CSV table of C-alpha atoms in Angstrom, one decimal:
chain,number,residue,atom,x,y,z
A,68,MET,CA,145.8,-60.0,78.6
A,69,SER,CA,142.8,-61.8,78.0
A,70,ALA,CA,142.2,-62.9,74.6
A,71,VAL,CA,139.4,-61.3,72.8
A,72,SER,CA,137.6,-62.4,69.3
A,73,VAL,CA,138.1,-61.3,66.1
A,74,GLU,CA,134.0,-61.1,66.2
A,75,GLU,CA,134.2,-58.1,69.0
A,76,TYR,CA,135.8,-56.1,66.9
A,77,SER,CA,133.8,-57.0,63.4
A,78,ILE,CA,132.6,-54.2,61.5
A,79,PHE,CA,131.8,-53.7,58.3
A,80,MET,CA,130.2,-50.3,56.2
A,81,ALA,CA,129.0,-51.4,53.0
A,82,GLN,CA,131.3,-51.4,50.1
A,83,GLU,CA,128.1,-50.1,48.1
A,84,LEU,CA,128.3,-47.4,50.7
A,85,ALA,CA,131.8,-46.4,50.2
A,86,ARG,CA,131.7,-46.3,46.6
A,87,VAL,CA,129.0,-43.8,46.7
A,88,MET,CA,129.5,-41.7,49.6
A,89,PRO,CA,131.1,-38.8,47.9
A,90,LEU,CA,128.2,-39.0,45.3
A,91,TYR,CA,126.1,-37.7,48.0
A,92,ARG,CA,127.5,-34.0,48.1
A,93,LEU,CA,127.8,-34.0,51.7
A,94,SER,CA,129.0,-31.3,53.8
A,95,ALA,CA,132.5,-30.9,55.4
A,96,THR,CA,129.9,-31.3,59.0
A,97,GLN,CA,127.6,-34.1,57.6
A,98,ARG,CA,131.0,-36.4,56.6
A,99,ASP,CA,132.6,-35.0,60.2
A,100,VAL,CA,129.3,-36.3,62.1
A,101,TRP,CA,129.3,-39.1,60.0
A,102,ASP,CA,132.4,-40.6,60.7
A,103,THR,CA,132.5,-39.7,64.2
A,104,LEU,CA,129.2,-41.7,64.8
A,105,LEU,CA,130.9,-44.6,62.8
A,106,GLY,CA,134.0,-44.3,65.2
A,107,HIS,CA,131.8,-44.6,68.0
A,108,MET,CA,129.6,-47.0,67.0
A,109,GLN,CA,129.2,-50.0,69.9
A,110,HIS,CA,127.8,-53.3,69.3
A,111,GLY,CA,124.5,-53.4,67.4
A,112,GLY,CA,125.4,-50.4,65.9
A,113,GLN,CA,124.6,-48.4,68.3
A,114,VAL,CA,126.2,-44.9,69.1
A,115,PRO,CA,125.6,-43.4,72.8
A,116,LEU,CA,125.9,-39.7,71.8
A,117,THR,CA,124.6,-36.4,71.9
A,118,ARG,CA,124.4,-33.7,69.4
A,119,GLU,CA,126.2,-31.8,72.7
A,120,GLN,CA,128.7,-34.2,72.9
A,121,ILE,CA,129.5,-34.3,68.9
A,122,ALA,CA,129.0,-30.7,69.0
A,123,HIS,CA,132.0,-30.6,71.8
A,124,ARG,CA,134.1,-33.3,69.9
A,125,LEU,CA,134.0,-31.4,66.7
A,126,ASP,CA,134.2,-27.9,68.1
A,127,ILE,CA,131.0,-26.7,66.4
A,128,HIS,CA,127.6,-25.3,67.2
A,129,LEU,CA,124.7,-27.6,67.9
A,130,ASN,CA,122.7,-26.7,65.1
A,131,SER,CA,125.5,-28.1,62.6
A,132,VAL,CA,125.4,-30.9,64.6
A,133,SER,CA,121.6,-31.2,64.2
A,134,ARG,CA,121.2,-30.0,60.6
A,135,ALA,CA,123.9,-32.9,59.5
A,136,MET,CA,122.0,-35.4,62.0
A,137,GLY,CA,119.3,-34.5,59.6
A,138,ARG,CA,120.9,-35.5,56.5
A,139,LEU,CA,121.5,-38.4,58.0
A,140,ARG,CA,118.2,-39.0,58.8
A,141,GLU,CA,116.9,-38.1,55.7
A,142,LEU,CA,119.5,-40.1,53.8
A,143,GLY,CA,118.4,-43.4,55.3
A,144,LEU,CA,122.0,-43.8,56.7
A,145,ILE,CA,120.9,-42.9,60.9
A,146,TRP,CA,117.9,-43.0,63.3
A,147,ARG,CA,117.3,-42.0,66.6
A,148,ILE,CA,116.3,-44.7,69.3
A,149,ASN,CA,116.3,-41.8,71.6
A,150,LEU,CA,117.9,-39.6,72.9
A,151,GLY,CA,121.5,-39.5,73.6
A,152,LEU,CA,121.4,-42.8,71.6
A,153,TRP,CA,121.1,-43.5,67.3
A,154,GLN,CA,121.5,-46.2,65.3
A,155,ILE,CA,123.4,-46.4,62.3
A,156,ASN,CA,121.9,-48.2,59.5
A,157,PRO,CA,122.5,-52.0,59.9
A,158,VAL,CA,122.5,-52.3,56.0
A,159,ILE,CA,125.0,-49.6,56.3
A,160,ALA,CA,127.5,-50.7,58.4
A,161,PHE,CA,127.1,-52.4,61.5
A,162,LYS,CA,129.5,-54.1,64.6
A,163,GLY,CA,128.4,-57.3,66.2
A,164,SER,CA,128.0,-61.3,64.7
A,165,ASP,CA,126.5,-62.1,61.5
A,166,GLU,CA,123.4,-63.3,64.2
A,167,GLU,CA,123.1,-59.6,65.6
A,168,TRP,CA,123.2,-58.5,62.4
A,169,ALA,CA,120.1,-60.4,60.9
A,170,GLU,CA,118.3,-59.4,64.3
A,171,ALA,CA,119.4,-55.3,63.9
A,172,ILE,CA,117.6,-55.7,60.1
A,173,ASN,CA,114.8,-57.7,61.4
A,174,SER,CA,113.8,-54.7,63.8
A,175,MET,CA,114.2,-51.8,61.6
A,176,PRO,CA,111.3,-49.5,62.0
A,177,ALA,CA,109.5,-49.1,58.8
A,178,ASP,CA,109.3,-45.0,58.3
A,179,VAL,CA,113.5,-45.5,57.5
A,180,PRO,CA,114.2,-44.8,54.7
A,181,GLU,CA,115.8,-47.0,51.9
A,182,VAL,CA,119.4,-45.9,51.5
A,183,PRO,CA,119.5,-44.4,48.1
A,184,PHE,CA,122.4,-45.4,45.9
A,185,PRO,CA,122.8,-42.3,43.2
A,186,ALA,CA,121.9,-43.0,39.8
A,187,TYR,CA,124.9,-40.6,38.5
A,188,HIS,CA,128.6,-42.2,38.6
A,189,VAL,CA,130.6,-39.0,38.2
A,190,ARG,CA,130.3,-36.6,41.4
A,191,PRO,CA,128.5,-33.3,40.5
A,192,PRO,CA,130.9,-30.6,40.9
A,193,ARG,CA,131.0,-29.3,44.9
A,194,ARG,CA,130.4,-25.6,43.7
A,195,ALA,CA,128.8,-23.7,40.8
A,196,LYS,CA,131.2,-22.6,38.4
A,197,ARG,CA,131.1,-18.7,38.9
A,198,PRO,CA,130.9,-16.5,35.4
A,199,HIS,CA,134.4,-15.0,35.0
A,200,LEU,CA,134.5,-11.2,35.7
A,201,ARG,CA,135.9,-9.4,32.7
A,202,SER,CA,138.0,-6.4,33.0
A,203,VAL,CA,137.9,-3.1,32.1
A,204,PRO,CA,140.3,-1.5,30.5
A,205,THR,CA,142.7,1.0,32.5
A,206,GLY,CA,142.5,4.9,30.9
A,207,CYS,CA,139.2,4.8,29.4
A,208,PRO,CA,137.7,8.1,29.1
A,209,ALA,CA,135.1,9.2,31.6
A,210,ARG,CA,131.4,9.3,30.6
C-alpha cells in the first residue's frame, strides 16, 4: 500500500457557510444536490458530473436538478466551467493545496456573485403558518 499525503485529501468547507447554510432555506432537493457536488469534488474544487448523472444518483427529475443548480449558482456557491464540469466556489469549499487554493481564488470569474451571508441569526419558519379552521358545531339547524 502506498503512502498518501494528507494534502491529497485536504478538503474544507468554510465554517461561516456551515453556520449559515440552514438560513439559506434550501429545499431538500437543493441541499441533496449541494451535498452530491461536495461529495464528488475533486482536486481544485471541480466536480465532473452532468445534470443527468446527478439526477440519476439522486433518483430525481432532470428539471429538479436544473432548478436546484440554478439556486446554488444564484447564491454564488457554484458555477459551470463547461458541460459536465462544475466549480465549487473556493471561498466556500476546496480540495487541494494552499497554493492551488490561492490560484483558484485568483482565477474566479468576475461574474460570480459574492456569497451572501444572511443578516438574520434565526432561520425563518420553513412553512407559513396556516390559520386554524374552526369547527362547526354539529346539530345546527339548516338554513
